[in-house]
Tab-separated table of C-alpha atoms and ligand atoms in Angstrom:
chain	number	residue	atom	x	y	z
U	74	UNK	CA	18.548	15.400	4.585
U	75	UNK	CA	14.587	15.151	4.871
U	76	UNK	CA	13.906	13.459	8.267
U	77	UNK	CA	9.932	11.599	8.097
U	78	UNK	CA	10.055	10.799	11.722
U	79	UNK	CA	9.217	13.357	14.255
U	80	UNK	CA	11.503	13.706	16.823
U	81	UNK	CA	11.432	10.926	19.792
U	82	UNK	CA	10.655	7.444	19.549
U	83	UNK	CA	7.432	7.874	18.559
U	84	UNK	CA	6.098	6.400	14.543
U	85	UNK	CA	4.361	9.442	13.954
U	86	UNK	CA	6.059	11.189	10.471
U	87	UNK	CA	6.292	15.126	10.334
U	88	UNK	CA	3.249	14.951	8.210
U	89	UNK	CA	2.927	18.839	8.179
U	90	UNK	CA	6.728	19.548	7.849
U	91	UNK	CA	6.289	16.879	4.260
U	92	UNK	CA	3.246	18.128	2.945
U	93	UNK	CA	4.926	21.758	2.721
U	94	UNK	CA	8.285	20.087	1.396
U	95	UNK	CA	6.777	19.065	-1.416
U	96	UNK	CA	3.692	21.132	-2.133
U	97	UNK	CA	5.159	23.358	-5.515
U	98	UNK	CA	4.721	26.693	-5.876
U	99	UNK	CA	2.800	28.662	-8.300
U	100	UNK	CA	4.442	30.023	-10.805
U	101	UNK	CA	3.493	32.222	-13.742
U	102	UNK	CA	6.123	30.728	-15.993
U	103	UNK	CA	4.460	27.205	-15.617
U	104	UNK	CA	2.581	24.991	-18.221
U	105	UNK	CA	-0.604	23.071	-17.493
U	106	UNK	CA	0.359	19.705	-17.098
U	107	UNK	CA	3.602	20.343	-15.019
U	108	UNK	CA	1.629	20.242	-11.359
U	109	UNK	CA	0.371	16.967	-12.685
U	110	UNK	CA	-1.489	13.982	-14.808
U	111	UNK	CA	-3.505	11.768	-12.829
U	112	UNK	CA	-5.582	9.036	-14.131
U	113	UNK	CA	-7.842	6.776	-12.648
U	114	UNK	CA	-8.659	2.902	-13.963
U	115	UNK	CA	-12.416	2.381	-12.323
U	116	UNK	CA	-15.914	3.021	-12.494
U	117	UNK	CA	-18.431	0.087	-13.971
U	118	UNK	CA	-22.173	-0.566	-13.893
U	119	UNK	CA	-22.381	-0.659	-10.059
U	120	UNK	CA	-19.899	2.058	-8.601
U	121	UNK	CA	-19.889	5.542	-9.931
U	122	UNK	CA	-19.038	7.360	-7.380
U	123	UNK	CA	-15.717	5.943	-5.869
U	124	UNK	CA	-13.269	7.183	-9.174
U	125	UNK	CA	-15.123	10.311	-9.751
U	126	UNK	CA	-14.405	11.249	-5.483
U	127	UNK	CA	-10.582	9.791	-6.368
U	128	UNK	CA	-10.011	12.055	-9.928
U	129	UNK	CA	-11.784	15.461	-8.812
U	130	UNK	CA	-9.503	15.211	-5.209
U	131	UNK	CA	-6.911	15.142	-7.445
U	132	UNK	CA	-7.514	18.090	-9.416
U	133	UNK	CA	-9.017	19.801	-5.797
U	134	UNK	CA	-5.643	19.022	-4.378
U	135	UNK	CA	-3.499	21.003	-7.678
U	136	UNK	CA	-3.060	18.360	-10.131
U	137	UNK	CA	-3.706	19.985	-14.178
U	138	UNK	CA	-5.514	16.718	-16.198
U	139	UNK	CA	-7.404	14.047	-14.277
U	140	UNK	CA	-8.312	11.228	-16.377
U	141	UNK	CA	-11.113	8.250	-16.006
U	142	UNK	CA	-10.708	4.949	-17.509
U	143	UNK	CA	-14.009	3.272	-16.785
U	144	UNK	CA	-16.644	1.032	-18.376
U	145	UNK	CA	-18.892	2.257	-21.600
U	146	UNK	CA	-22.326	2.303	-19.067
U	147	UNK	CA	-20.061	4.103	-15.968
U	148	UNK	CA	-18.988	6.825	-18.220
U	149	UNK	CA	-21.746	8.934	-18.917
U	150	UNK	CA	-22.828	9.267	-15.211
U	151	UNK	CA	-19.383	10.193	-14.287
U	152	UNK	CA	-19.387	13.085	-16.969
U	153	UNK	CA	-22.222	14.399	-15.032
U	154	UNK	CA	-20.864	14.718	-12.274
U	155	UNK	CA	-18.181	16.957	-13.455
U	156	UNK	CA	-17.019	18.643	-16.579
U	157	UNK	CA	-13.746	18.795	-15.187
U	158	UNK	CA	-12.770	15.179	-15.787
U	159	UNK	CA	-11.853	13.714	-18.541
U	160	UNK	CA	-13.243	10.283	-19.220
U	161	UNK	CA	-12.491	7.352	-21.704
U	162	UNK	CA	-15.432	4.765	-22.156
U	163	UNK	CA	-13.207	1.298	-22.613
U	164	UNK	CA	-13.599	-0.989	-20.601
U	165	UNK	CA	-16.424	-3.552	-20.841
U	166	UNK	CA	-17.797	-6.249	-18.202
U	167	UNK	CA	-18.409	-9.775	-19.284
U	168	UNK	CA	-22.816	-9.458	-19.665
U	169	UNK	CA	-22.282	-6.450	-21.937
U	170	UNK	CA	-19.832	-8.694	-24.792
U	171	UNK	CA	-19.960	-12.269	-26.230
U	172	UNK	CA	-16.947	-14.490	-25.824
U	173	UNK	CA	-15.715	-14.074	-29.194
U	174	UNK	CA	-15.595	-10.655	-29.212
U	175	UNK	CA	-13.229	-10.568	-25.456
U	176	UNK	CA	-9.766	-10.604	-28.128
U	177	UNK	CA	-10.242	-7.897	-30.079
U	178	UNK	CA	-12.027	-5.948	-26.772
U	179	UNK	CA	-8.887	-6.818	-24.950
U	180	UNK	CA	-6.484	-5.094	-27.693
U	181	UNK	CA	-8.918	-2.205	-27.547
U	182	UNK	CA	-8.974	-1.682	-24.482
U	183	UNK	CA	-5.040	-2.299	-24.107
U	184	UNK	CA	-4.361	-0.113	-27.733
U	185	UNK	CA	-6.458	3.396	-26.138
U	186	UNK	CA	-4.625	3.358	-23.078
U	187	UNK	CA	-1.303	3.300	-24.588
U	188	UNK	CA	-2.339	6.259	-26.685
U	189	UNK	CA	-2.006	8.044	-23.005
U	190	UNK	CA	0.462	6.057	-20.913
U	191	UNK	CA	3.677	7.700	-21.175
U	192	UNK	CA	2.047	11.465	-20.642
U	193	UNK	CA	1.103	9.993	-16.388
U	194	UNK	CA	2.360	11.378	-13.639
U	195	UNK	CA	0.367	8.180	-11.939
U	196	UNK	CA	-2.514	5.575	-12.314
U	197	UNK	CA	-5.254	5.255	-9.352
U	198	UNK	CA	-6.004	1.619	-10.291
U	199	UNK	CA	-9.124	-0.036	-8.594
U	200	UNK	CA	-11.305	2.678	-7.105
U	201	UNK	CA	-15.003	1.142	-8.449
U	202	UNK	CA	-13.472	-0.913	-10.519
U	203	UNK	CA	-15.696	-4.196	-9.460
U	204	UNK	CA	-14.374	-7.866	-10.058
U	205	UNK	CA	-15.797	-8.936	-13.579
U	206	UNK	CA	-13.059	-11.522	-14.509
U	207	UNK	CA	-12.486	-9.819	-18.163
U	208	UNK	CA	-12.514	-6.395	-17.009
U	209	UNK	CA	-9.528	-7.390	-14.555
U	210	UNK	CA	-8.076	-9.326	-17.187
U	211	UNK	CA	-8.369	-6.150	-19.014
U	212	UNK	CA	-6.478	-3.978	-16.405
U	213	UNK	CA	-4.368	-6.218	-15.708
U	214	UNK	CA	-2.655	-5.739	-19.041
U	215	UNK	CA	-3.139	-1.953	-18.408
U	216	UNK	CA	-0.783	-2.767	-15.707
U	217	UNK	CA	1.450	-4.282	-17.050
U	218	UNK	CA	1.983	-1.828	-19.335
U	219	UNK	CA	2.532	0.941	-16.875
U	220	UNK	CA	4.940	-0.743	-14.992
U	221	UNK	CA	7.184	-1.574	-18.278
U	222	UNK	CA	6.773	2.430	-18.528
U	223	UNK	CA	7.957	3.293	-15.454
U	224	UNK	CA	4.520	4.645	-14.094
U	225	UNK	CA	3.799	4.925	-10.512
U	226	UNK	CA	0.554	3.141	-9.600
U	227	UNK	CA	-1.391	3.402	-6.724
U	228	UNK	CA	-3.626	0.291	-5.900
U	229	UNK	CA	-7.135	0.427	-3.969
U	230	UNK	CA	-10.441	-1.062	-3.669
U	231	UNK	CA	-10.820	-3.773	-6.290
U	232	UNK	CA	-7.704	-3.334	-7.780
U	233	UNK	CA	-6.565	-4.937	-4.734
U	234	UNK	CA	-8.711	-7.436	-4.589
U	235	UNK	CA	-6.623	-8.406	-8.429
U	236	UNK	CA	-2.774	-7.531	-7.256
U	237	UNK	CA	-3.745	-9.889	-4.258
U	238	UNK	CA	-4.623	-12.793	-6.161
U	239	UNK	CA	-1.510	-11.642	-8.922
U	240	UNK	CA	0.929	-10.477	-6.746
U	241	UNK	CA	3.207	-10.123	-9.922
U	242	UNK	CA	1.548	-7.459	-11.378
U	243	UNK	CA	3.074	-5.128	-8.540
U	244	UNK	CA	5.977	-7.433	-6.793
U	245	UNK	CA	9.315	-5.918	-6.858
U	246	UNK	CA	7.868	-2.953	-8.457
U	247	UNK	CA	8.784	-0.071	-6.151
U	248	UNK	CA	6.701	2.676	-7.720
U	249	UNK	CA	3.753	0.799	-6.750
U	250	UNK	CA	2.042	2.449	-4.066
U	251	UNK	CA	-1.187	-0.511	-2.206
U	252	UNK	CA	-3.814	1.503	0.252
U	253	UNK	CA	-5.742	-1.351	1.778
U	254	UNK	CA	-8.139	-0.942	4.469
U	255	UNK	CA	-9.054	-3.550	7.633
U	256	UNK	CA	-10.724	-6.174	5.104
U	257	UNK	CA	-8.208	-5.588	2.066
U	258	UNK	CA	-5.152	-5.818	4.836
U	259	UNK	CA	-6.420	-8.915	5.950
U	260	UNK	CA	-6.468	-10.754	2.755
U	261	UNK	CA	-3.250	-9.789	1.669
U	262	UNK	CA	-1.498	-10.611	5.069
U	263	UNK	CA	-3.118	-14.128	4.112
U	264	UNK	CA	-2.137	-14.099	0.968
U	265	UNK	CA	1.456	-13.122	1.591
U	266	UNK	CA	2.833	-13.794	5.009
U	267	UNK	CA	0.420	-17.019	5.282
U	268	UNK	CA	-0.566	-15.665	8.874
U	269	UNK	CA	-3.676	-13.848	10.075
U	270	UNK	CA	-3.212	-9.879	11.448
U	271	UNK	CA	-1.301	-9.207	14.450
U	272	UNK	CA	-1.830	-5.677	15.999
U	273	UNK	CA	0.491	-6.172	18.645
U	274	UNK	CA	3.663	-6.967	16.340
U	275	UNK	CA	1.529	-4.972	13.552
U	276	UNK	CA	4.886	-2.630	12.652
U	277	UNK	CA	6.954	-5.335	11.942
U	278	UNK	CA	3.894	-7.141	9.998
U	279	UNK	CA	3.556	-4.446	7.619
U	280	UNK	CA	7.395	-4.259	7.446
U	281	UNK	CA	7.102	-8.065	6.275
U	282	UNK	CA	4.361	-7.663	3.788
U	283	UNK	CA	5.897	-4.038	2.193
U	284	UNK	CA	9.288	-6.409	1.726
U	285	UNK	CA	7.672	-9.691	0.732
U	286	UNK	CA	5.880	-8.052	-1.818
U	287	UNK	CA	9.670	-6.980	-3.037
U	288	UNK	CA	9.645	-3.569	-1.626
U	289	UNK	CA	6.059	-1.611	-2.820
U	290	UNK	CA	5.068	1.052	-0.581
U	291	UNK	CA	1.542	-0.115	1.672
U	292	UNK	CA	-0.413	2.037	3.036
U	293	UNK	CA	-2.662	0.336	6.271
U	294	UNK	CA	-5.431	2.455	6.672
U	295	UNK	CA	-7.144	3.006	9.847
U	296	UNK	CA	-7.693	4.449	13.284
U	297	UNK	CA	-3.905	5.763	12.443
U	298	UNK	CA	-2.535	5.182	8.725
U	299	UNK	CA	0.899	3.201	8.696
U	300	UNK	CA	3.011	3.614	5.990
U	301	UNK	CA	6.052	1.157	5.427
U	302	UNK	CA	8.317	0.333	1.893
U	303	UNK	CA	9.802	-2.625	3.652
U	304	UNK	CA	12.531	-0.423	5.214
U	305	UNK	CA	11.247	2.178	7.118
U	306	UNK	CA	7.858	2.455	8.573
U	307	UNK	CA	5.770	5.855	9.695
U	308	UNK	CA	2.286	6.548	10.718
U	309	UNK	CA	-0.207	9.440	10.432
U	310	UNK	CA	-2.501	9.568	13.493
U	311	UNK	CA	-2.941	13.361	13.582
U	312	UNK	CA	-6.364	15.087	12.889
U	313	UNK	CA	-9.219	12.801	11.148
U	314	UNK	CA	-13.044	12.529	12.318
U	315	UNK	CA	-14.995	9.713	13.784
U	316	UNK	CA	-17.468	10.073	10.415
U	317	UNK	CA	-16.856	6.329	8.377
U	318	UNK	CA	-18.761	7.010	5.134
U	319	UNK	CA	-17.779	5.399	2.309
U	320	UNK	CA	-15.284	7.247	0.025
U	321	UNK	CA	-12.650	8.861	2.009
U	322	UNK	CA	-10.570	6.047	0.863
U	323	UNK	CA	-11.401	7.068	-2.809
U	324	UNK	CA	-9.624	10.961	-1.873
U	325	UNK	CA	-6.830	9.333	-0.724
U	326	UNK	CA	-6.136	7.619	-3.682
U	327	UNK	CA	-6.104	10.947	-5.834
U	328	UNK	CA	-4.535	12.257	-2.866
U	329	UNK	CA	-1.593	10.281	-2.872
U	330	UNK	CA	-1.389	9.789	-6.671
U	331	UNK	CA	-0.658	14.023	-6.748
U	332	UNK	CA	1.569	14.295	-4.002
U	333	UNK	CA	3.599	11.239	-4.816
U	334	UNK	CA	4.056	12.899	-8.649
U	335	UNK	CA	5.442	15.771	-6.590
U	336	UNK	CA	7.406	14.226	-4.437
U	337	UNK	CA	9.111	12.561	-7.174
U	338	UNK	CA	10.066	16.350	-8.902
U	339	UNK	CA	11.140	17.003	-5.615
U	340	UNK	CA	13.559	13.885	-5.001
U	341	UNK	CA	14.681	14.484	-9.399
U	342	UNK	CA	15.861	18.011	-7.861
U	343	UNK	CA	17.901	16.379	-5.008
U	344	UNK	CA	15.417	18.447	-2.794
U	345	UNK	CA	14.003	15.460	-0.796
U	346	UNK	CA	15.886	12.185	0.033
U	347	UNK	CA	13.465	9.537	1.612
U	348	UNK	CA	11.377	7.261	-0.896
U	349	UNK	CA	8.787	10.023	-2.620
U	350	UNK	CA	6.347	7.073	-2.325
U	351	UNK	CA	6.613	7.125	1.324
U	352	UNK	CA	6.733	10.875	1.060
U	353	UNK	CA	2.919	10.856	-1.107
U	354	UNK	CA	1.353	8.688	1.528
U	355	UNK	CA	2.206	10.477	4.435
U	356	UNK	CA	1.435	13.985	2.838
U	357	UNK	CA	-1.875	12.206	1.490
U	358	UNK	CA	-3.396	10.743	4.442
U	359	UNK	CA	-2.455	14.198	6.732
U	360	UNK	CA	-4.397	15.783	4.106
U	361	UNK	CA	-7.354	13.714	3.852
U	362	UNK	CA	-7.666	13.604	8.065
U	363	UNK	CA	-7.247	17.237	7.722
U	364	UNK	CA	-10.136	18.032	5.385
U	365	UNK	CA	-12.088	15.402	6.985
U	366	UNK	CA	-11.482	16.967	10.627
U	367	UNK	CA	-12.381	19.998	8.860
U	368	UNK	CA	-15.753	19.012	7.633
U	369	UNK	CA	-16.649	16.930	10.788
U	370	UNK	CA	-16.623	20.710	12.460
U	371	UNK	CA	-18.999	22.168	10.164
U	372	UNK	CA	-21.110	18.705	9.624
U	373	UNK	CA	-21.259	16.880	12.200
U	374	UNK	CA	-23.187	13.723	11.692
U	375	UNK	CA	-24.315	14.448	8.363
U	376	UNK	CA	-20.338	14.879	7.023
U	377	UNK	CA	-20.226	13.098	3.379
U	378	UNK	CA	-17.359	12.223	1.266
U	379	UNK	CA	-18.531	15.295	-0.858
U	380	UNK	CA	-18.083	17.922	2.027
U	381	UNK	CA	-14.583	16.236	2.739
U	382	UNK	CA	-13.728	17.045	-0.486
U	383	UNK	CA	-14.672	20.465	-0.665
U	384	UNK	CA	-12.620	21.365	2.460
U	385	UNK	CA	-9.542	19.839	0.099
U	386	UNK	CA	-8.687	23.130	-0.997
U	387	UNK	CA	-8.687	24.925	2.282
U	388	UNK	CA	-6.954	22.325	4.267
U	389	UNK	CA	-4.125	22.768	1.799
U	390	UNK	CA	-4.008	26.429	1.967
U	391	UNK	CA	-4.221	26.308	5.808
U	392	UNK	CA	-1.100	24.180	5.753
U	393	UNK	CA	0.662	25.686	2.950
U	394	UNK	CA	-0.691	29.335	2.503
U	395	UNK	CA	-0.292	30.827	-0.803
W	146	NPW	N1	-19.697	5.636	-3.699
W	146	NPW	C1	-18.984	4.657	-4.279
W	146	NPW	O1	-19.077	4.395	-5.479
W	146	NPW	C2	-18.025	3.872	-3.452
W	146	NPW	C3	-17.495	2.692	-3.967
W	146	NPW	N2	-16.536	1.997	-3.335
W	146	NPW	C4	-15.977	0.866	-4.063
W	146	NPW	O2	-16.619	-0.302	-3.613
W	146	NPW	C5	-15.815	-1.413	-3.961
W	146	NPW	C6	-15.638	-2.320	-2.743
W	146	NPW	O3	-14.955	-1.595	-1.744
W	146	NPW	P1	-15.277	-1.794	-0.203
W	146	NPW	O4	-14.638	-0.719	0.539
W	146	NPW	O5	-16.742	-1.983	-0.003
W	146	NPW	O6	-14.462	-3.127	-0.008
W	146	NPW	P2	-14.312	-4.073	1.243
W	146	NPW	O7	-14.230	-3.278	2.500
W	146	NPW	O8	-13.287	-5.082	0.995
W	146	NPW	O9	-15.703	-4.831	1.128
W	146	NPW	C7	-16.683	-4.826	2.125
W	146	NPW	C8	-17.445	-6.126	1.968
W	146	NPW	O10	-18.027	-6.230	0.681
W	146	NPW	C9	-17.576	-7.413	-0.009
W	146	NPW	N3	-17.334	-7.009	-1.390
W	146	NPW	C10	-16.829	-5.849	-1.815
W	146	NPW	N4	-16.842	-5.763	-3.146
W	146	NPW	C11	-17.386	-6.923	-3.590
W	146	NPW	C12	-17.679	-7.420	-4.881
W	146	NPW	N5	-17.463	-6.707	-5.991
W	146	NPW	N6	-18.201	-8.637	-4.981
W	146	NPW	C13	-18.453	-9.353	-3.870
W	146	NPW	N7	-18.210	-8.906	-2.609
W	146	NPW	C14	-17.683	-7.718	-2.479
W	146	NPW	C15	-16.365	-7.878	0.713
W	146	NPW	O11	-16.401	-9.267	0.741
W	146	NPW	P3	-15.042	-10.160	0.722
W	146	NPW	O12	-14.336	-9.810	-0.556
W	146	NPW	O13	-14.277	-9.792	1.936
W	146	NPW	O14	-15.528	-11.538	0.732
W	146	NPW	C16	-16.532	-7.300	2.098
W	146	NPW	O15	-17.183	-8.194	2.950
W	146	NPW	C17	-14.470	-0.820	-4.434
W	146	NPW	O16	-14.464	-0.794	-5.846
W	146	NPW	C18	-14.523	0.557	-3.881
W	146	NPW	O17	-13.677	1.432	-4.597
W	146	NPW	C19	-15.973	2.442	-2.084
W	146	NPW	O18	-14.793	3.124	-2.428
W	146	NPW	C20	-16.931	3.341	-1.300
W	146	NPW	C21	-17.596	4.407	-2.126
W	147	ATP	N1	-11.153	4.449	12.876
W	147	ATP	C1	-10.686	5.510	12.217
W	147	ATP	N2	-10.429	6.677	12.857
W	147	ATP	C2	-9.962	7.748	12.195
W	147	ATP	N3	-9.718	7.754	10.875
W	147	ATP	C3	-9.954	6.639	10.186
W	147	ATP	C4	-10.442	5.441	10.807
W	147	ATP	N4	-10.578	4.500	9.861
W	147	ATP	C5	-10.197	5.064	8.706
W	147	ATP	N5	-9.836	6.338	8.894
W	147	ATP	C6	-9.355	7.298	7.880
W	147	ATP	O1	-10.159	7.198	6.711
W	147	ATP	C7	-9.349	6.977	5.566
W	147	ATP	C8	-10.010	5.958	4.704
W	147	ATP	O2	-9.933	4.715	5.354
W	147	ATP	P1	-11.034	3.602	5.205
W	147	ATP	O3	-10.633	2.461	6.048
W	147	ATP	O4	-12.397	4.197	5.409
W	147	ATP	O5	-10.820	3.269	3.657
W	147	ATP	P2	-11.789	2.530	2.661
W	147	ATP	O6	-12.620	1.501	3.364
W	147	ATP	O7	-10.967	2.073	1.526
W	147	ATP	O8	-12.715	3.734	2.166
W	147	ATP	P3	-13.721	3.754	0.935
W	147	ATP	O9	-15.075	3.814	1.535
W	147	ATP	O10	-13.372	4.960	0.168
W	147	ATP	O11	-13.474	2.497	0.156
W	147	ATP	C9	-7.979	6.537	6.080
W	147	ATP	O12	-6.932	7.164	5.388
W	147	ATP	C10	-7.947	6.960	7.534
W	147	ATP	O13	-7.141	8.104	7.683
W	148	MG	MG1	-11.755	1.565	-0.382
């Protein structure tokens, strides 16, 4: 029995204890693709940067394949950045099309992702993803479809912004994983519990929301990270740095997409018991604070989501040598 509570009556989980639970090993008699298939929906004309920091954590962290499903002018500039990824110019914004072209787009768009679907371990939907109204119409199918797969999805950044104003794309849905921050918190507490934020009752709030949105896992970002599926509720408050830049949102996304996959092969082998989507935020967000904490020490001011995610890799194998 897998206990995500340290000891006492404190929130905190045994972040440490969960990451190494369901870290795999490395074994010779493994096939790429086993430690993971990660793909990302986001990336259009104005934000480049936030899926390409969510895909390459992902690989940085162990997973084999990280895809990119962006827009046609996001995709070359996100090749650049790394050959590693592997990126699929689809989607298209409403000034690049005319409005009798948006069907056929639409099946496109709808008819290349399916081509992929069922080989996911998980979806990052939203990092960069902006708010055109077709493009979200667009991945909201996408959606749709992943859900009547059985894919786990975790939601961030503008992908919120559309679950928020569909709340059916994710509701009841308990392999959906949503990692607002302070502003995207706010709206959907507004949205759903038709209050405004209450930090003194803020447990039970996020208890609320995780169960009125039929049981999806949220992850509340912040000064600690709370993590609730409408039954239990956890925090991570250990390590982090007091660096905001923009970003470190955008490694936990890939963070948690990788170490939710895991946790799942972990809870198919009867090896873990609590909710592996409960399990992948906890072990995400200790690792991002941990790579962060680690990069504040060498960069001080000047620490950028880049030199986060280059300590990834030895945050991981200073919690779980190999
Ligand atoms: N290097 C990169 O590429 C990075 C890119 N990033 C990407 O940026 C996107 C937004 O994420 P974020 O974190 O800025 O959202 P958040 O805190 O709610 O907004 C702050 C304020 O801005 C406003 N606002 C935002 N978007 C708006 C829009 N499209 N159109 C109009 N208003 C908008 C918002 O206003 P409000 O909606 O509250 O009225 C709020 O006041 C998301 O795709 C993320 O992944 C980040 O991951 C960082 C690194
Ligand atoms: N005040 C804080 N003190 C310590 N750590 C924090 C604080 N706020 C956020 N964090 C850490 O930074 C991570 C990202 O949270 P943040 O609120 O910056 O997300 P975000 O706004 O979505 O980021 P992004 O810029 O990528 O969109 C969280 O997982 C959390 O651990
Ligand atoms: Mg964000």
């Amino acid at each position: 029995m897998q206990s995500v509570m340290s000891s006492g009556p404190s929130l905190e989980a045994d972040s440490v204890s969960i990451l190494r639970s369901i870290i795999p090993g490395l074994e010779s008699t493994k096939h790429k693709g086993q430690a993971g298939k990660i793909a990302v929906v986001g990336g259009c004309r104005e934000y480049t940067g936030a899926p390409y920091f969510s895909a390459i954590s992902a690989l940085k962290i162990g997973a084999d394949l990280s895809h990119v499903f962006c827009t046609k002018d996001a995709a070359p500039v996100i090749k650049s950045y790394s050959p590693e990824l592997i990126v699929h110019p689809i989607l298209e914004e409403s000034y690049s099309i005319r409005d009798e072209e948006k069907s056929s787009i639409s099946a496109k768009v709808i008819a290349e992702v399916e081509k992929w679907m069922e080989r996911f371990d998980c979806l990052v939907v939203g990092p960069g993803l902006g708010r055109d109204p077709f493009l979200l119409d667009c991945v909201s199918n996408i959606m749709k479809h992943a859900r009547e797969r059985n894919v786990p999805m975790v939601i961030d950044g503008d992908g919120l912004y559309l679950v928020t104003n569909c709340l059916d794309l994710v509701s009841g849905y308990p392999l959906a994983v949503l990692t607002p921050n302070v502003n995207e918190y706010k709206r959907l507490v507004q949205k759903v519990l038709s209050s405004e934020v209450n930090d003194e009752n803020g447990t039970d709030q996020l208890l609320s929301l995780a169960k009125g949105i039929g049981g999806v896992t949220i992850l509340r970002k912040g000064k600690s990270d709370f993590v609730s599926d409408g039954k239990t509720a956890c925090a991570v408050s250990i390590y982090g740095s007091p660096r905001r830049c923009g970003g470190q949102g955008d490694i936990l996304s890939g963070s948690v997409a990788v170490f939710l996959s895991w946790a799942r092969q972990c809870a198919a082998k009867g090896e873990v018991s609590m909710n592996p989507t409960i399990l992948g935020c906890v072990a995400g967000s200790a690792l991002l604070r941990y790579a962060a904490s680690m990069a504040f020490d060498k960069k001080k001011r000047s620490t950028l989501t880049g030199d986060i995610i280059e300590c990834l890799g030895r945050s991981l194998q200073e919690i779980c040598p190999v």
